[in-house]
């Protein structure tokens, strides 16, 4: 690390749990963020600012006026541009010392496995169940830690799935049926700071996984009722009949 990097990351390096060694670990880390929307915005911005060295960002959509209420990585002048390009511009303005690889395509299961196999952590910031299932399947297949977040209306949830550890449940253990939730933000609405809360927590969990510090939300689903600001935690167990992770 040069002097500019030492200064940039100094408040983080000061933490005994991180230090120079931890910062080097972050700088050498590769992370895949799927979705550059409401959750992907704070996830990517915090991981970039914190100095996670290589971010792969995936989205195949363009910025729409209705996105700007909560997708804070994009600005009014980005309307009509690819989200990955708009996001890349913001992230490099925030931290020009890191590498950003935009992936502008809907990743099929083979492509997901290939991309996830190449990173230390994958963050699910998508907005639909079929994508969530596909990301989970690829994370289990490659034994890659998955940080999963979701937000709708004034409710949020977050969990960490560690397919690299034995006996850890996967996302699919939680939703055995294909036809569980089909609601989307465009139909039901969403409050702006909620995605900031959940996304920021996803970024922090990803950093802890890279740094191998503290306790993550592995085997735990944290649910937020933001209207009453009440959190509840549900213990998750591996489903022996899970179609994805049963051995
Ligand atoms: Zn499972």
Coordinates of C-alpha atoms and ligand atoms in Angstrom, one line a residue:
X1 CA 0.0 0.0 0.0
X2 CA 1.3 3.5 -0.8
X3 CA 0.8 6.6 1.3
X4 CA -2.4 7.6 -0.5
X5 CA -3.9 4.2 0.2
X6 CA -2.8 4.2 3.8
X7 CA -4.5 7.6 4.3
X8 CA -7.6 6.7 2.4
X9 CA -8.2 3.6 4.4
X10 CA -6.7 4.9 7.7
X11 CA -9.9 4.9 9.8
X12 CA -10.4 1.3 8.8
X13 CA -6.8 0.2 9.4
X14 CA -7.0 1.7 12.9
X15 CA -9.5 -1.0 13.9
X16 CA -7.6 -3.8 15.6
X17 CA -9.8 -6.4 13.8
X18 CA -8.7 -5.0 10.4
X19 CA -5.3 -3.4 10.5
X20 CA -2.9 -3.3 7.5
X21 CA -3.2 -7.0 7.0
X22 CA -7.0 -6.9 6.9
X23 CA -6.9 -4.0 4.5
X24 CA -4.5 -5.9 2.2
X25 CA -7.0 -8.8 2.3
X26 CA -9.8 -6.5 1.2
X27 CA -7.7 -5.1 -1.6
X28 CA -6.9 -8.6 -2.8
X29 CA -10.6 -9.7 -2.7
X30 CA -12.9 -10.3 -5.6
X31 CA -16.7 -9.9 -5.1
X32 CA -19.6 -10.4 -7.4
X33 CA -22.7 -8.1 -6.9
X34 CA -25.8 -9.2 -8.8
X35 CA -28.2 -6.3 -9.4
X36 CA -27.3 -2.6 -9.5
X37 CA -30.6 -1.5 -8.1
X38 CA -31.8 -0.4 -4.6
X39 CA -29.7 -3.0 -2.7
X40 CA -26.8 -3.2 -5.2
X41 CA -26.3 0.6 -4.9
X42 CA -25.2 0.8 -1.3
X43 CA -23.5 -2.6 -1.4
X44 CA -21.3 -1.5 -4.3
X45 CA -20.6 2.0 -3.0
X46 CA -19.6 0.8 0.5
X47 CA -17.4 -2.1 -0.8
X48 CA -15.7 0.3 -3.3
X49 CA -15.2 3.0 -0.6
X50 CA -13.8 0.4 1.8
X51 CA -11.3 -0.7 -0.7
X52 CA -12.5 -4.2 -1.8
X53 CA -10.1 -4.5 -4.7
X54 CA -12.1 -6.0 -7.5
X55 CA -15.9 -5.6 -7.9
X56 CA -17.8 -7.5 -10.6
X57 CA -21.1 -5.8 -11.1
X58 CA -23.9 -7.5 -13.0
X59 CA -27.2 -6.0 -14.3
X60 CA -28.8 -6.0 -17.8
X61 CA -31.2 -3.1 -17.3
X62 CA -31.0 0.6 -18.0
X63 CA -31.6 3.5 -15.5
X64 CA -35.2 4.6 -15.4
X65 CA -36.6 7.8 -13.7
X66 CA -38.6 5.6 -11.3
X67 CA -35.3 4.0 -10.1
X68 CA -33.8 7.2 -8.7
X69 CA -35.9 7.3 -5.5
X70 CA -33.8 4.5 -4.1
X71 CA -31.0 3.4 -6.4
X72 CA -28.6 6.0 -5.2
X73 CA -25.6 4.9 -7.3
X74 CA -27.4 6.4 -10.4
X75 CA -28.1 10.1 -11.0
X76 CA -30.6 12.0 -13.1
X77 CA -28.2 12.4 -16.0
X78 CA -27.8 8.6 -16.1
X79 CA -31.4 8.0 -17.2
X80 CA -31.4 5.7 -20.3
X81 CA -27.8 4.5 -19.7
X82 CA -26.9 0.9 -18.8
X83 CA -27.0 0.5 -15.0
X84 CA -23.6 -1.2 -15.0
X85 CA -22.0 1.7 -16.8
X86 CA -23.7 4.3 -14.6
X87 CA -22.6 2.4 -11.5
X88 CA -19.0 2.0 -12.7
X89 CA -18.7 5.7 -13.2
X90 CA -20.0 6.4 -9.7
X91 CA -17.7 3.7 -8.1
X92 CA -14.6 4.9 -9.9
X93 CA -15.3 8.5 -8.8
X94 CA -15.6 7.3 -5.3
X95 CA -12.4 5.1 -5.4
X96 CA -10.3 5.2 -8.6
X97 CA -7.8 2.7 -7.0
X98 CA -10.0 -0.4 -7.4
X99 CA -11.0 -2.5 -10.4
X100 CA -14.6 -2.6 -11.6
X101 CA -15.7 -5.2 -14.2
X102 CA -19.2 -4.5 -15.5
X103 CA -21.1 -7.6 -16.6
X104 CA -23.9 -6.5 -18.9
X105 CA -25.9 -9.7 -19.5
X106 CA -28.4 -12.0 -17.8
X107 CA -26.2 -14.7 -16.5
X108 CA -27.5 -18.2 -17.2
X109 CA -26.6 -21.1 -14.8
X110 CA -23.3 -21.9 -16.5
X111 CA -22.2 -18.3 -16.6
X112 CA -23.2 -17.8 -13.0
X113 CA -21.1 -20.8 -11.9
X114 CA -18.1 -19.5 -14.0
X115 CA -18.4 -16.0 -12.5
X116 CA -19.1 -17.1 -8.9
X117 CA -16.2 -19.6 -9.0
X118 CA -13.9 -16.7 -9.7
X119 CA -14.8 -14.6 -6.6
X120 CA -14.5 -14.8 -2.8
X121 CA -18.1 -13.7 -2.0
X122 CA -21.3 -13.3 -4.0
X123 CA -24.0 -10.8 -3.0
X124 CA -27.5 -11.3 -4.2
X125 CA -29.1 -7.9 -4.7
X126 CA -31.6 -9.1 -7.3
X127 CA -35.3 -8.5 -7.2
X128 CA -36.9 -11.8 -8.3
X129 CA -37.1 -15.3 -7.0
X130 CA -35.9 -17.1 -10.1
X131 CA -32.6 -15.1 -10.1
X132 CA -32.3 -15.8 -6.4
X133 CA -32.7 -19.5 -6.9
X134 CA -30.1 -19.5 -9.8
X135 CA -27.6 -17.5 -7.7
X136 CA -28.1 -19.9 -4.8
X137 CA -27.6 -23.0 -7.0
X138 CA -24.3 -21.6 -8.4
X139 CA -23.1 -20.6 -4.9
X140 CA -23.8 -24.1 -3.6
X141 CA -22.2 -25.7 -6.6
X142 CA -19.0 -23.6 -6.3
X143 CA -19.1 -23.6 -2.4
X144 CA -19.0 -19.8 -2.4
X145 CA -20.3 -17.7 0.5
X146 CA -23.6 -15.9 -0.4
X147 CA -24.9 -12.8 1.2
X148 CA -28.5 -12.5 0.5
X149 CA -30.7 -9.4 1.0
X150 CA -34.2 -8.5 0.1
X151 CA -36.5 -5.5 0.6
X152 CA -40.1 -4.7 -0.2
X153 CA -42.7 -2.2 1.1
X154 CA -41.3 -1.5 4.6
X155 CA -39.9 -4.9 5.2
X156 CA -36.4 -6.3 4.8
X157 CA -34.5 -9.4 5.3
X158 CA -30.8 -10.5 5.2
X159 CA -28.9 -13.8 5.7
X160 CA -25.6 -15.4 4.9
X161 CA -25.3 -18.8 3.4
X162 CA -22.0 -20.6 3.7
X163 CA -21.9 -23.5 1.2
X164 CA -18.2 -23.7 1.9
X165 CA -19.0 -25.0 5.4
X166 CA -20.7 -28.4 6.1
X167 CA -24.2 -28.4 7.5
X168 CA -24.9 -24.8 6.5
X169 CA -28.4 -24.3 5.1
X170 CA -28.8 -22.8 1.6
X171 CA -31.3 -20.2 0.3
X172 CA -33.4 -22.9 -1.2
X173 CA -33.7 -24.7 2.2
X174 CA -35.7 -21.6 3.2
X175 CA -38.0 -21.7 0.1
X176 CA -38.6 -25.3 -0.9
X177 CA -41.3 -24.4 -3.3
X178 CA -40.7 -22.7 -6.7
X179 CA -43.8 -20.6 -6.5
X180 CA -43.2 -18.9 -3.1
X181 CA -43.0 -15.1 -3.6
X182 CA -43.7 -13.3 -6.8
X183 CA -44.2 -9.7 -5.6
X184 CA -42.0 -7.0 -7.1
X185 CA -41.3 -3.4 -6.0
X186 CA -42.9 -2.1 -9.2
X187 CA -46.2 -3.6 -8.1
X188 CA -46.1 -3.1 -4.3
X189 CA -43.8 -0.2 -3.7
X190 CA -40.8 0.3 -1.4
X191 CA -39.5 3.0 0.9
X192 CA -36.1 4.5 0.0
X193 CA -33.9 4.2 3.1
X194 CA -34.9 0.6 3.6
X195 CA -32.7 -0.7 0.8
X196 CA -29.9 1.5 2.3
X197 CA -30.2 -0.3 5.6
X198 CA -30.3 -3.8 4.2
X199 CA -27.7 -3.1 1.5
X200 CA -25.3 -1.6 4.0
X201 CA -25.6 -4.7 6.2
X202 CA -24.9 -6.9 3.2
X203 CA -21.7 -5.0 2.5
X204 CA -20.6 -5.3 6.1
X205 CA -21.3 -9.1 6.2
X206 CA -19.3 -9.5 2.9
X207 CA -16.4 -7.6 4.5
X208 CA -16.5 -9.8 7.6
X209 CA -16.4 -12.9 5.4
X210 CA -13.4 -11.6 3.5
X211 CA -11.6 -10.6 6.7
X212 CA -12.7 -13.7 8.6
X213 CA -13.7 -11.7 11.6
X214 CA -16.7 -11.7 14.0
X215 CA -19.9 -13.6 13.6
X216 CA -21.9 -13.4 10.4
X217 CA -25.6 -14.1 9.9
X218 CA -24.8 -17.7 8.8
X219 CA -27.8 -20.0 9.7
X220 CA -29.8 -17.0 10.7
X221 CA -32.4 -15.0 8.9
X222 CA -32.8 -11.4 10.2
X223 CA -36.1 -9.8 9.4
X224 CA -36.9 -6.1 9.7
X225 CA -40.3 -4.5 10.2
X226 CA -39.2 -1.0 9.3
X227 CA -42.5 0.6 10.0
X228 CA -42.2 -0.3 13.7
X229 CA -38.4 -0.7 13.6
X230 CA -38.6 -4.2 15.0
X231 CA -36.0 -6.8 14.1
X232 CA -36.6 -10.5 14.5
X233 CA -34.2 -13.4 14.0
X234 CA -35.1 -16.9 12.7
X235 CA -32.7 -19.8 13.1
X236 CA -32.3 -21.6 9.8
X237 CA -31.5 -25.3 9.5
X238 CA -30.5 -27.3 6.6
X239 CA -33.4 -29.1 4.9
X240 CA -32.4 -32.7 4.4
X241 CA -34.7 -32.9 1.4
X242 CA -33.5 -29.6 -0.2
X243 CA -33.3 -30.0 -4.0
X244 CA -30.2 -27.9 -4.1
X245 CA -27.9 -28.7 -1.2
X246 CA -28.8 -32.3 -0.1
X247 CA -25.7 -34.4 -0.3
Ligands
LIG1 ZN1 -30.5 -26.2 0.7

